[in-house]
Structures are given as C-alpha cells and as structure tokens.
Short mmCIF file of C-alpha atoms in Angstrom, two decimals:
data_model
loop_
_atom_site.label_atom_id
_atom_site.label_comp_id
_atom_site.label_asym_id
_atom_site.label_seq_id
_atom_site.Cartn_x
_atom_site.Cartn_y
_atom_site.Cartn_z
CA MET U 30 13.55 -11.04 38.46
CA PRO U 31 16.04 -8.34 39.46
CA ARG U 32 18.40 -6.86 36.90
CA TYR U 33 21.91 -5.84 37.91
CA LYS U 34 24.32 -3.47 36.24
CA LEU U 35 27.94 -4.65 36.60
CA THR U 36 31.08 -2.54 36.13
CA ILE U 37 34.01 -4.76 35.18
CA GLU U 38 37.80 -4.47 35.01
CA TYR U 39 40.03 -6.93 33.16
CA ASP U 40 43.48 -7.53 31.80
CA GLY U 41 42.90 -8.56 28.19
CA ALA U 42 46.18 -10.49 27.90
CA GLY U 43 45.46 -14.18 27.43
CA LEU U 44 41.76 -13.59 26.78
CA VAL U 45 40.05 -14.09 23.40
CA GLY U 46 38.07 -10.92 24.13
CA TRP U 47 34.72 -10.10 25.67
CA GLN U 48 32.59 -12.57 23.76
CA ARG U 49 32.29 -16.28 24.59
CA GLN U 50 34.17 -18.30 21.98
CA GLU U 51 35.21 -21.90 21.57
CA ASN U 52 38.90 -21.11 21.12
CA GLY U 53 39.83 -19.72 24.52
CA PRO U 54 38.89 -17.90 27.71
CA SER U 55 36.63 -14.87 27.35
CA VAL U 56 35.35 -12.33 29.84
CA GLN U 57 31.74 -13.24 29.15
CA ALA U 58 32.32 -16.97 29.75
CA ALA U 59 34.32 -16.29 32.93
CA LEU U 60 31.50 -14.14 34.32
CA GLU U 61 28.76 -16.58 33.31
CA ASP U 62 30.67 -19.48 34.84
CA ALA U 63 31.33 -17.54 38.09
CA ILE U 64 27.63 -16.62 38.35
CA ALA U 65 26.62 -20.26 37.78
CA LYS U 66 28.96 -21.32 40.59
CA PHE U 67 27.61 -18.84 43.10
CA CYS U 68 23.86 -19.14 42.45
CA GLY U 69 23.44 -22.14 40.17
CA GLU U 70 21.83 -20.07 37.42
CA GLN U 71 22.91 -20.46 33.79
CA ILE U 72 22.43 -16.94 32.49
CA THR U 73 23.70 -14.70 29.71
CA VAL U 74 25.84 -11.66 30.55
CA TYR U 75 25.18 -8.75 28.14
CA GLY U 76 28.14 -6.42 27.69
CA ALA U 77 28.23 -2.81 26.49
CA GLY U 78 31.05 -3.47 24.07
CA ARG U 79 32.61 -6.58 22.58
CA THR U 80 36.25 -5.81 23.20
CA ASP U 81 38.72 -7.75 21.05
CA ALA U 82 41.33 -10.25 22.17
CA GLY U 83 44.03 -8.49 24.20
CA VAL U 84 42.00 -5.30 24.82
CA HIS U 85 41.72 -4.27 28.48
CA ALA U 86 38.90 -2.67 30.45
CA LEU U 87 38.78 -0.46 33.50
CA GLY U 88 35.04 0.14 33.20
CA GLN U 89 33.27 -2.31 30.92
CA VAL U 90 29.55 -2.46 31.75
CA ALA U 91 27.21 -5.46 31.56
CA HIS U 92 23.77 -6.43 32.76
CA ILE U 93 22.45 -9.68 34.18
CA ASP U 94 19.12 -11.01 35.46
CA LEU U 95 19.11 -13.24 38.51
CA ALA U 96 16.13 -15.33 39.63
CA LYS U 97 16.78 -14.64 43.30
CA LYS U 98 17.23 -11.13 44.62
CA ALA U 99 20.43 -10.52 46.60
CA PRO U 100 22.05 -7.30 47.85
CA ALA U 101 24.13 -5.77 45.06
CA ASP U 102 27.36 -5.90 47.07
CA THR U 103 26.79 -9.57 47.80
CA VAL U 104 26.42 -10.22 44.06
CA ARG U 105 29.68 -8.35 43.37
CA ASN U 106 31.64 -10.16 46.09
CA ALA U 107 30.28 -13.60 45.19
CA ILE U 108 31.11 -13.23 41.49
CA ASN U 109 34.62 -12.00 42.36
CA ALA U 110 35.18 -14.95 44.70
CA HIS U 111 34.37 -17.35 41.86
CA LEU U 112 36.31 -15.43 39.19
CA ARG U 113 39.66 -16.22 40.82
CA PRO U 114 42.28 -16.64 39.48
CA ALA U 115 41.17 -14.91 36.25
CA ALA U 116 42.40 -11.31 35.91
CA ILE U 117 38.79 -10.11 35.83
CA ALA U 118 37.06 -8.23 38.65
CA VAL U 119 33.57 -6.83 39.18
CA LEU U 120 34.16 -3.33 40.56
CA ALA U 121 30.53 -2.57 41.25
CA ALA U 122 27.11 -4.21 41.06
CA GLU U 123 23.95 -2.09 41.22
CA ILE U 124 20.26 -2.88 41.00
CA ALA U 125 19.12 -1.48 37.63
CA PRO U 126 15.71 -0.89 36.06
CA VAL U 127 14.30 -4.08 34.52
CA ASP U 128 14.59 -2.58 31.04
CA PHE U 129 18.21 -1.36 31.45
CA HIS U 130 20.35 -2.66 28.60
CA ALA U 131 24.14 -2.35 28.87
CA ARG U 132 24.64 -2.24 25.11
CA PHE U 133 21.61 -0.44 23.69
CA ASP U 134 21.25 2.18 26.42
CA ALA U 135 24.89 3.31 26.28
CA ILE U 136 25.22 6.93 25.17
CA GLY U 137 29.01 7.24 25.43
CA ARG U 138 32.02 4.96 25.29
CA HIS U 139 35.43 6.14 26.50
CA TYR U 140 38.56 4.46 25.22
CA ARG U 141 42.19 5.09 26.15
CA TYR U 142 45.18 4.04 24.08
CA ARG U 143 48.68 4.04 25.54
CA ILE U 144 51.84 4.33 23.42
CA LEU U 145 55.26 3.89 25.03
CA ASP U 146 57.41 6.18 22.89
CA ARG U 147 61.05 5.38 23.64
CA ARG U 148 63.87 3.30 22.28
CA ALA U 149 63.90 0.66 25.06
CA PRO U 150 61.11 -1.92 25.00
CA PRO U 151 58.51 -1.89 27.80
CA ALA U 152 59.23 -3.96 30.90
CA LEU U 153 56.91 -3.01 33.77
CA GLU U 154 54.09 -1.94 31.40
CA ARG U 155 54.57 -4.72 28.90
CA GLY U 156 51.23 -5.91 27.52
CA ARG U 157 49.51 -2.64 28.39
CA VAL U 158 51.23 -0.29 25.95
CA TRP U 159 52.16 -0.17 22.27
CA HIS U 160 55.91 0.17 21.95
CA VAL U 161 56.84 2.76 19.33
CA GLY U 162 60.60 3.15 19.14
CA ALA U 163 60.68 6.30 16.99
CA PRO U 164 60.00 9.71 18.54
CA CYS U 165 56.44 10.93 17.93
CA ASP U 166 55.13 14.50 18.08
CA ALA U 167 52.08 14.18 20.36
CA GLY U 168 51.09 17.79 19.74
CA ALA U 169 50.93 17.20 15.98
CA MET U 170 48.93 14.01 16.58
CA HIS U 171 46.44 15.88 18.74
CA GLU U 172 46.03 18.73 16.29
CA ALA U 173 45.53 16.45 13.27
CA GLY U 174 43.21 14.23 15.29
CA GLN U 175 40.70 17.07 15.53
CA ILE U 176 40.02 16.55 11.80
CA LEU U 177 38.18 13.37 12.78
CA ILE U 178 35.85 15.00 15.30
CA GLY U 179 32.18 15.05 14.33
CA LYS U 180 29.91 12.93 12.14
CA HIS U 181 31.74 11.18 9.32
CA ASP U 182 31.76 8.06 7.19
CA PHE U 183 34.65 6.25 8.93
CA SER U 184 35.05 3.49 6.31
CA SER U 185 38.77 4.25 6.09
CA PHE U 186 39.12 3.27 9.76
CA ARG U 187 36.73 0.32 9.79
CA ALA U 188 37.75 -3.33 9.99
CA THR U 189 36.64 -5.33 6.96
CA GLU U 190 34.83 -7.75 9.28
CA CYS U 191 32.87 -4.92 10.98
CA GLN U 192 29.17 -5.82 11.31
CA ALA U 193 27.77 -2.33 11.91
CA LYS U 194 24.92 -1.39 9.57
CA SER U 195 26.44 2.00 8.72
CA PRO U 196 30.02 3.31 8.59
CA VAL U 197 28.78 6.71 9.76
CA LYS U 198 29.69 7.50 13.36
CA THR U 199 30.03 10.66 15.42
CA LEU U 200 33.37 11.04 17.18
CA ASP U 201 32.76 13.34 20.15
CA ALA U 202 36.32 13.79 21.43
CA LEU U 203 39.86 12.74 20.57
CA THR U 204 42.86 13.88 22.61
CA VAL U 205 46.55 13.07 22.40
CA SER U 206 48.88 14.06 25.23
CA ARG U 207 52.38 13.18 26.33
CA ASN U 208 53.53 12.37 29.85
CA GLY U 209 57.25 11.58 29.75
CA ASP U 210 57.81 8.60 27.45
CA GLU U 211 54.12 7.82 27.30
CA ILE U 212 51.59 9.14 24.80
CA GLU U 213 47.96 8.78 25.85
CA ILE U 214 45.17 8.93 23.32
CA THR U 215 41.56 9.17 24.46
CA ALA U 216 38.52 8.76 22.25
CA ARG U 217 34.85 9.21 23.07
CA ALA U 218 31.79 8.43 20.97
CA ARG U 219 28.31 6.98 21.42
CA SER U 220 29.62 3.91 19.61
CA PHE U 221 32.58 2.89 17.50
CA LEU U 222 33.10 0.74 14.42
CA HIS U 223 35.14 -2.44 14.78
CA HIS U 224 38.85 -1.51 15.16
CA GLN U 225 37.99 2.18 14.72
CA VAL U 226 40.10 3.39 17.67
CA ARG U 227 43.03 1.13 16.81
CA ASN U 228 42.93 2.19 13.14
CA ILE U 229 42.83 5.86 14.12
CA VAL U 230 45.78 5.34 16.51
CA GLY U 231 47.79 3.53 13.84
CA THR U 232 47.14 6.46 11.51
CA LEU U 233 47.97 9.12 14.12
CA ARG U 234 51.32 7.43 14.64
CA LEU U 235 52.15 8.18 10.99
CA ILE U 236 51.44 11.83 11.72
CA GLY U 237 53.45 11.72 14.95
CA GLU U 238 56.45 10.38 13.06
CA GLY U 239 56.06 13.00 10.32
CA LYS U 240 55.28 10.43 7.63
CA TRP U 241 51.80 11.86 7.09
CA SER U 242 50.61 15.45 7.05
CA PRO U 243 47.21 16.56 8.38
CA ASP U 244 46.13 16.81 4.73
CA ASP U 245 46.92 13.13 4.29
CA LEU U 246 44.54 12.40 7.16
CA THR U 247 41.83 14.57 5.62
CA ALA U 248 42.26 12.75 2.32
CA ALA U 249 42.18 9.34 4.01
CA LEU U 250 38.92 10.17 5.79
CA ALA U 251 37.36 11.49 2.58
CA ALA U 252 38.39 8.37 0.63
CA LYS U 253 36.02 6.14 2.66
CA ASP U 254 38.31 3.24 1.85
CA ARG U 255 40.08 1.08 4.46
CA ALA U 256 43.06 0.75 2.12
CA ARG U 257 43.63 4.51 2.48
CA GLY U 258 43.69 4.53 6.30
CA GLY U 259 46.80 3.77 8.34
CA PRO U 260 47.67 0.42 9.91
CA THR U 261 45.83 -1.08 12.89
CA ALA U 262 47.53 -0.42 16.23
CA PRO U 263 47.90 -3.55 18.40
CA ALA U 264 45.19 -4.52 20.88
CA GLU U 265 47.40 -4.41 23.98
CA GLY U 266 47.53 -0.61 24.14
CA LEU U 267 43.73 -0.25 24.16
CA CYS U 268 41.48 -0.03 27.20
CA LEU U 269 37.73 0.53 27.54
CA VAL U 270 37.73 3.07 30.36
CA ALA U 271 34.04 3.84 30.89
CA VAL U 272 30.55 3.61 29.41
CA ASP U 273 28.00 6.38 29.92
CA TYR U 274 24.25 5.96 30.39
CA PRO U 275 21.41 8.42 30.88
CA GLU U 276 20.27 8.72 34.50
CA TYR U 277 17.68 6.04 35.06
CA MET N 24 88.33 -0.17 30.01
CA PRO N 25 85.20 2.01 29.76
CA ARG N 26 82.66 2.04 32.56
CA TYR N 27 78.98 2.41 31.77
CA LYS N 28 76.12 3.50 33.98
CA LEU N 29 72.89 1.64 33.15
CA THR N 30 69.35 2.67 34.11
CA ILE N 31 67.10 -0.38 34.24
CA GLU N 32 63.36 -1.09 34.35
CA TYR N 33 61.88 -4.46 35.29
CA ASP N 34 58.73 -6.27 36.28
CA GLY N 35 59.68 -8.16 39.45
CA ALA N 36 56.99 -10.83 39.01
CA GLY N 37 58.62 -14.20 38.39
CA LEU N 38 62.08 -12.94 39.33
CA VAL N 39 63.99 -13.97 42.46
CA GLY N 40 65.11 -10.35 42.78
CA TRP N 41 68.10 -8.30 41.69
CA GLN N 42 70.83 -10.62 42.86
CA ARG N 43 72.01 -13.71 40.97
CA GLN N 44 70.79 -16.83 42.78
CA GLU N 45 70.68 -20.52 42.07
CA ASN N 46 66.94 -20.84 42.61
CA GLY N 47 65.56 -18.78 39.74
CA PRO N 48 65.89 -15.93 37.27
CA SER N 49 67.36 -12.68 38.59
CA VAL N 50 67.86 -9.27 37.03
CA GLN N 51 71.62 -9.44 37.55
CA ALA N 52 71.95 -12.83 35.85
CA ALA N 53 69.71 -11.76 32.95
CA LEU N 54 71.87 -8.67 32.37
CA GLU N 55 75.17 -10.54 32.72
CA ASP N 56 73.97 -13.24 30.32
CA ALA N 57 72.73 -10.64 27.79
CA ILE N 58 76.08 -8.82 27.95
CA ALA N 59 77.97 -12.09 27.44
CA LYS N 60 75.86 -12.81 24.36
CA PHE N 61 76.45 -9.45 22.76
CA CYS N 62 80.19 -8.98 23.43
CA GLY N 63 81.44 -12.33 24.70
CA GLU N 64 82.59 -10.84 28.02
CA GLN N 65 81.78 -12.55 31.33
CA ILE N 66 81.43 -9.56 33.62
CA THR N 67 79.74 -8.63 36.88
CA VAL N 68 76.89 -6.11 36.92
CA TYR N 69 76.91 -3.97 40.09
CA GLY N 70 73.48 -2.68 41.11
CA ALA N 71 72.55 0.26 43.33
CA GLY N 72 70.07 -1.77 45.32
CA ARG N 73 69.39 -5.48 45.76
CA THR N 74 65.64 -5.46 45.26
CA ASP N 75 63.82 -8.51 46.64
CA ALA N 76 61.85 -11.11 44.72
CA GLY N 77 58.73 -9.54 43.22
CA VAL N 78 59.88 -5.93 43.65
CA HIS N 79 59.75 -3.82 40.48
CA ALA N 80 62.02 -1.08 39.19
CA LEU N 81 61.48 1.91 36.93
CA GLY N 82 64.97 3.29 37.53
CA GLN N 83 67.37 0.78 39.06
CA VAL N 84 70.97 1.81 38.36
CA ALA N 85 73.99 -0.42 37.74
CA HIS N 86 77.51 -0.11 36.42
CA ILE N 87 79.54 -2.36 34.17
CA ASP N 88 83.03 -2.39 32.68
CA LEU N 89 83.47 -3.53 29.10
CA ALA N 90 86.84 -4.40 27.53
CA LYS N 91 85.90 -2.83 24.20
CA LYS N 92 84.55 0.68 23.98
CA ALA N 93 81.23 1.05 22.14
CA PRO N 94 78.82 3.99 21.84
CA ALA N 95 76.54 4.04 24.89
CA ASP N 96 73.35 3.74 22.81
CA THR N 97 74.80 0.70 21.05
CA VAL N 98 75.45 -0.92 24.44
CA ARG N 99 71.86 -0.21 25.54
CA ASN N 100 70.31 -1.54 22.33
CA ALA N 101 72.51 -4.64 22.22
CA ILE N 102 71.75 -5.61 25.83
CA ASN N 103 68.02 -5.08 25.22
CA ALA N 104 68.13 -7.24 22.09
CA HIS N 105 69.60 -10.11 24.12
CA LEU N 106 67.34 -9.61 27.16
CA ARG N 107 64.24 -10.69 25.23
CA PRO N 108 61.85 -12.11 26.30
CA ALA N 109 62.62 -11.18 29.93
CA ALA N 110 60.55 -8.26 31.28
CA ILE N 111 63.75 -6.30 31.84
CA ALA N 112 64.85 -3.29 29.79
CA VAL N 113 67.87 -1.00 29.83
CA LEU N 114 66.39 2.50 29.52
CA ALA N 115 69.70 4.32 29.22
CA ALA N 116 73.42 3.58 29.05
CA GLU N 117 75.95 6.35 29.65
CA ILE N 118 79.73 6.47 29.77
CA ALA N 119 80.62 7.04 33.44
CA PRO N 120 83.85 7.96 35.24
CA VAL N 121 86.05 4.89 35.82
CA ASP N 122 85.53 5.18 39.57
CA PHE N 123 81.72 5.54 39.39
CA HIS N 124 80.05 2.97 41.65
CA ALA N 125 76.30 2.41 41.36
CA ARG N 126 75.94 1.27 44.96
CA PHE N 127 78.49 3.25 46.95
CA ASP N 128 78.08 6.56 45.12
CA ALA N 129 74.28 6.67 45.47
CA ILE N 130 73.09 9.59 47.58
CA GLY N 131 69.35 9.02 47.27
CA ARG N 132 67.02 6.13 46.63
CA HIS N 133 63.38 6.73 45.69
CA TYR N 134 60.79 4.03 46.29
CA ARG N 135 57.09 4.00 45.46
CA TYR N 136 54.54 1.67 47.03
CA ARG N 137 51.08 1.24 45.48
CA ILE N 138 48.03 0.11 47.48
CA LEU N 139 44.76 -0.66 45.70
CA ASP N 140 42.21 0.28 48.35
CA ARG N 141 38.86 -1.12 47.25
CA ARG N 142 36.67 -4.13 47.81
CA ALA N 143 37.20 -5.74 44.38
CA PRO N 144 40.54 -7.45 43.76
CA PRO N 145 42.95 -5.97 41.21
CA ALA N 146 42.63 -7.12 37.61
CA LEU N 147 44.53 -4.82 35.24
CA GLU N 148 47.10 -3.85 37.92
CA ARG N 149 47.42 -7.27 39.46
CA GLY N 150 50.97 -7.97 40.55
CA ARG N 151 51.82 -4.27 40.76
CA VAL N 152 49.66 -3.24 43.73
CA TRP N 153 48.87 -4.46 47.24
CA HIS N 154 45.17 -5.16 47.51
CA VAL N 155 43.73 -3.79 50.75
CA GLY N 156 39.99 -4.42 50.90
CA ALA N 157 39.23 -2.16 53.87
CA PRO N 158 39.00 1.64 53.44
CA CYS N 159 42.18 3.44 54.52
CA ASP N 160 42.56 7.10 55.47
CA ALA N 161 45.49 8.22 53.33
CA GLY N 162 45.59 11.62 55.03
CA ALA N 163 46.04 10.01 58.44
CA MET N 164 48.74 7.73 57.01
CA HIS N 165 50.60 10.71 55.58
CA GLU N 166 50.40 12.72 58.78
CA ALA N 167 51.57 9.85 60.99
CA GLY N 168 54.28 8.95 58.50
CA GLN N 169 56.01 12.26 59.19
CA ILE N 170 56.94 10.85 62.63
CA LEU N 171 59.46 8.66 60.83
CA ILE N 172 61.22 11.50 58.97
CA GLY N 173 64.80 12.15 60.04
CA LYS N 174 67.60 10.11 61.59
CA HIS N 175 66.38 7.19 63.70
CA ASP N 176 67.21 3.69 64.81
CA PHE N 177 64.79 1.83 62.50
CA SER N 178 65.19 -1.59 64.17
CA SER N 179 61.40 -1.88 64.48
CA PHE N 180 61.16 -1.78 60.67
CA ARG N 181 64.22 -3.89 59.85
CA ALA N 182 64.11 -7.47 58.53
CA THR N 183 65.81 -9.94 60.89
CA GLU N 184 68.09 -11.01 58.02
CA CYS N 185 69.20 -7.42 57.32
CA GLN N 186 72.96 -7.23 56.84
CA ALA N 187 73.45 -3.48 57.36
CA LYS N 188 76.08 -2.62 59.98
CA SER N 189 73.81 -0.13 61.74
CA PRO N 190 70.02 0.15 62.14
CA VAL N 191 70.34 3.94 62.08
CA LYS N 192 69.11 5.53 58.84
CA THR N 193 67.91 8.96 57.80
CA LEU N 194 64.52 9.00 56.12
CA ASP N 195 64.43 12.14 53.98
CA ALA N 196 60.83 12.06 52.77
CA LEU N 197 57.68 9.96 53.14
CA THR N 198 54.41 10.89 51.43
CA VAL N 199 51.04 9.17 51.25
CA SER N 200 48.46 10.35 48.75
CA ARG N 201 45.22 9.01 47.33
CA ASN N 202 44.18 9.03 43.67
CA GLY N 203 40.77 7.36 43.40
CA ASP N 204 41.05 3.78 44.69
CA GLU N 205 44.83 3.92 44.74
CA ILE N 206 47.05 5.02 47.61
CA GLU N 207 50.60 5.89 46.61
CA ILE N 208 53.36 5.96 49.20
CA THR N 209 56.76 7.42 48.30
CA ALA N 210 59.90 7.14 50.42
CA ARG N 211 63.32 8.70 49.89
CA ALA N 212 66.55 8.11 51.79
CA ARG N 213 70.25 7.78 51.06
CA SER N 214 69.82 4.07 51.81
CA PHE N 215 67.28 1.77 53.42
CA LEU N 216 67.43 -1.25 55.71
CA HIS N 217 66.22 -4.58 54.35
CA HIS N 218 62.39 -4.53 54.13
CA GLN N 219 62.33 -1.04 55.65
CA VAL N 220 59.88 0.42 53.14
CA ARG N 221 57.62 -2.64 53.18
CA ASN N 222 57.61 -2.72 56.99
CA ILE N 223 56.76 0.98 57.14
CA VAL N 224 53.93 0.49 54.61
CA GLY N 225 52.53 -2.47 56.55
CA THR N 226 52.53 -0.31 59.67
CA LEU N 227 50.98 2.71 57.94
CA ARG N 228 48.13 0.48 56.82
CA LEU N 229 47.29 -0.10 60.49
CA ILE N 230 47.05 3.67 60.90
CA GLY N 231 44.99 4.02 57.72
CA GLU N 232 42.49 1.48 59.01
CA GLY N 233 42.34 3.18 62.41
CA LYS N 234 43.83 0.20 64.26
CA TRP N 235 46.87 2.23 65.32
CA SER N 236 47.15 5.82 66.47
CA PRO N 237 50.10 8.07 65.64
CA ASP N 238 51.23 7.49 69.24
CA ASP N 239 51.41 3.77 68.54
CA LEU N 240 53.77 4.54 65.66
CA THR N 241 55.91 6.76 67.87
CA ALA N 242 56.09 3.99 70.47
CA ALA N 243 56.93 1.36 67.84
CA LEU N 244 59.83 3.47 66.51
CA ALA N 245 61.13 4.11 70.03
CA ALA N 246 60.97 0.39 70.93
CA LYS N 247 63.76 -0.46 68.42
CA ASP N 248 62.29 -3.94 68.25
CA ARG N 249 61.01 -5.60 65.05
CA ALA N 250 58.29 -7.34 67.06
CA ARG N 251 56.80 -3.91 67.83
CA GLY N 252 56.58 -2.76 64.19
CA GLY N 253 53.67 -3.63 61.90
CA PRO N 254 53.58 -6.47 59.36
CA THR N 255 55.62 -6.53 56.14
CA ALA N 256 53.67 -5.35 53.10
CA PRO N 257 53.99 -7.67 50.08
CA ALA N 258 56.76 -7.18 47.53
CA GLU N 259 54.48 -6.71 44.52
CA GLY N 260 53.41 -3.16 45.48
CA LEU N 261 56.99 -1.90 45.72
CA CYS N 262 58.99 -0.23 42.95
CA LEU N 263 62.49 1.31 42.95
CA VAL N 264 61.74 4.49 41.02
CA ALA N 265 65.10 6.27 40.87
CA VAL N 266 68.60 6.47 42.35
CA ASP N 267 70.37 9.81 42.78
CA TYR N 268 74.08 10.50 42.35
CA PRO N 269 76.20 13.61 42.72
CA GLU N 270 77.09 15.23 39.41
CA TYR N 271 80.22 13.59 38.18
#
C-alpha cells in the first residue's frame, strides 16, 4: 500500500480549518472527498498542522495511503480535478516511505503573518492581511521579537483550549520586516502551541504602536499567564508557508 | 469648488469594471454612491483608465469636485467608510489644481500581469492570476517582448470594440520576469488601446511555450491585423498599478 506525501495550498476564507468538522467545509474533508471520487477509497488524510478557520496555507503537508499504486503526478492531478471549485490545490504528490508521518516527522514549521499597516482598508488583499490602521514600527517589533527566541514556557501566548501536553516550545526564528504598507512577520519552530503565532503577532503590534516596551514583552513571557499576553491577531493574516522534514 | 485627486485600489472580481453600467456593480458607481452618502452631492468621478470587468487596481487615479471644502484625509476616510463592504478603497486623497484631469493629464500608465505557471490550479491567488499549466520560458518572453517597445501601429493587439482614434501607441517598457511559479509582466505607456496589454500577454504566452518564434511576433505586429495577434489573456491577471502625472 503506497504512501504519498502531499503539499497543499489553500485559501482559508470560508473554511472551518484543516480538520473535518460537522459545521462547515474543511480542507481535510475536501481532500478525502476528492480522493474518494477519483479512486473510490474512503481514507483519512493526515496533516502536518491543524490550521484554524480562516488560516491559509502555501505549503501544508499531509500523507495518505492508497490501495492501488499510481504515478505521483497522476494522484496530484486527479485530486485537483475533483477538488474544484474549492480554493484548495495539491501542489505536489510524492511517493514517501511507508512510515512517513506528516505530523510526527515534521522538524520545522514556517508561518508567515501579513499586516497591512495603512489608514485605508484592504481591497485587493482583503482576507489575506490584518488591517492595522495605526502606524507600526516594524524595526521595534523585530528587535523586541528576538526576546522570544529560544526555549521558553509560552503559556502567555497559548490559547486556553490548547491541547499540547507542555507549554514549553522552542522558537527558532522570528522576523519582522516592512515592505511599503505591509509588515511581514515570519516564525519558525519545530511545533507551535495553539494560537501561538497569532498571540505573538497581537502582542508585537502593541510594541509596534509604542503601547508596550520590550520590557513589557519580557515580563509577559515570564508571567506564564495568557492574561498577561497581548490580544490574538485575526486568522486571515496567517499562512502556513512550509513544513520541514529530515531527508528520508 | 475644490478638486481632489483620488488614488484607488480595488479587487476587480465581481465588478463590471471601472465604468458605471446598468448590468452590475462598477467602481465608478460605488465611489459616486459613497460620496453622495457622505456629503449629499451627486457628482461624477473621472477615472484615469476604464479598466474592464475583472481587472484589478492598486493605483487607479480619479478626480472629483466637491462643493464644500474638507481636509483631504477626511474625504478619503469618509468615502472609505461608505464604500464598505465593497472591495474598493481610497488609498489617498489630495487637493489638486482646479484644472487637473485624471484621464487627460496622465503621462504614464503602469500595468502588471500575473501568470501562475504550474500544473496545479491557483488556490490562495485564485482570481488574481492567469493559470497557465504548461511551462513557459520567461526569458524568451522578455526578449521577444522588446520587439514591441516604441511607437507602432498596434492594430494586431487592439480589441475590435476599441474606441481610440488611432491604433498608433508608444510602448515605453515591457518586462517579463519569473519568481518561482509566477511570471510577472509589466507594461508602461502613456496610454493603451483596449485589451492591448491582455492581447500582448496572450501572445507572449505563445512565445513562452515555444509555439511562436520572435519572428512570428514581428510579423504579427507588422500585419496590423487583430486576427494575426495572439489570444486575449483573461482579465483576472491584470492590475493597473499606477498612473503618472507631471508635477503640478
């Protein structure tokens, strides 16, 4: 039974998130339904990360097992043909080792968060950026963000409903840069707590606006208390860009 | 009566284009209606370019006259407040000379065309790119495109319904560059014929795929016959990026 690794892009708008749920369309259900249509197999698609409702992906990764072996490109094209008109696309399918696991084997997850920092609301990028009307200092956000690098108890940036066993995570990289009216934040870690990136972004905004000092961020991290972290940035600005694996 | 210059961004999806029409929502009508709501004046908004249905803008320019003078930022914010929920935003409003004309004073128009050149259909950028499934040689497209630079009779790239008095235009710049799966084409001229950019892009695709040689492009231009030019690329990949004016 061949195992395939899938790389997946989607527009999170109008989706309830990665995971199959009763209350609306999910990426997982769309993929499982498309696979059933093309080969008649009712299988489970295992994703690297359970992105929330509204969160986008340029490089989500999943694995599937199919009873019949087919060329990887055929699998990709057939799934895409049956995904229409959902805003979900399989960018690549590859034959993977039979023990490859999209979630447990991942050694790095790359997220990007886009802020549109201008007075006028977004038009062309609506639904893909967080509109912040007040001017933010991206340089100050970047500098303060380095406080969070490394292994910490991130309880102050963890959603109350987070199911991770431990609040301790290692943040490998966090960058904030401006390009015109847009501020791009990138974050990389082996894994993240629920809402961790969005809670960090919501907090960095306070620094960008000058409402918080870097010391406030240090104190918030040390408090290990969600009530001390900043607000949660909206889902629409967030995108899962890539997932890293060791060479098989 | 103060005149204002407006810089406007919009997502062309779901719009019938710039110009007010009976058959659906237009940018012009949305702006005129928003202005009427905020100041009670029924005015005409004059745009620099009448973009077609589905074409986007990051920097369309228009001018308006208001009976009552208000600070330019107030005008921008008030129009934006009344534009909701349309995917149209006024990025900037400025007081302009009373004889400023968005269309007739323009000395340069900058368009961008985005091709997504990969097998998988677009998901996150759907509606903002032209999906071309076959691999295209962007370098060959760029090189051949230089044939079109300068003053020519562009009849081979002119929509039959084009209302311009002359088919002679001067193309100032045309670039084609690749960034990953995306091919970006930029075009700059004082003014363009109807569908000129889309017809050039549709023709450059033939060169990118190796179906046409540069000599075919030279012959098509010389033929001055729309039937000899390539097909029209779809509206959704096109964006009016900026309009240039002399310093007032």
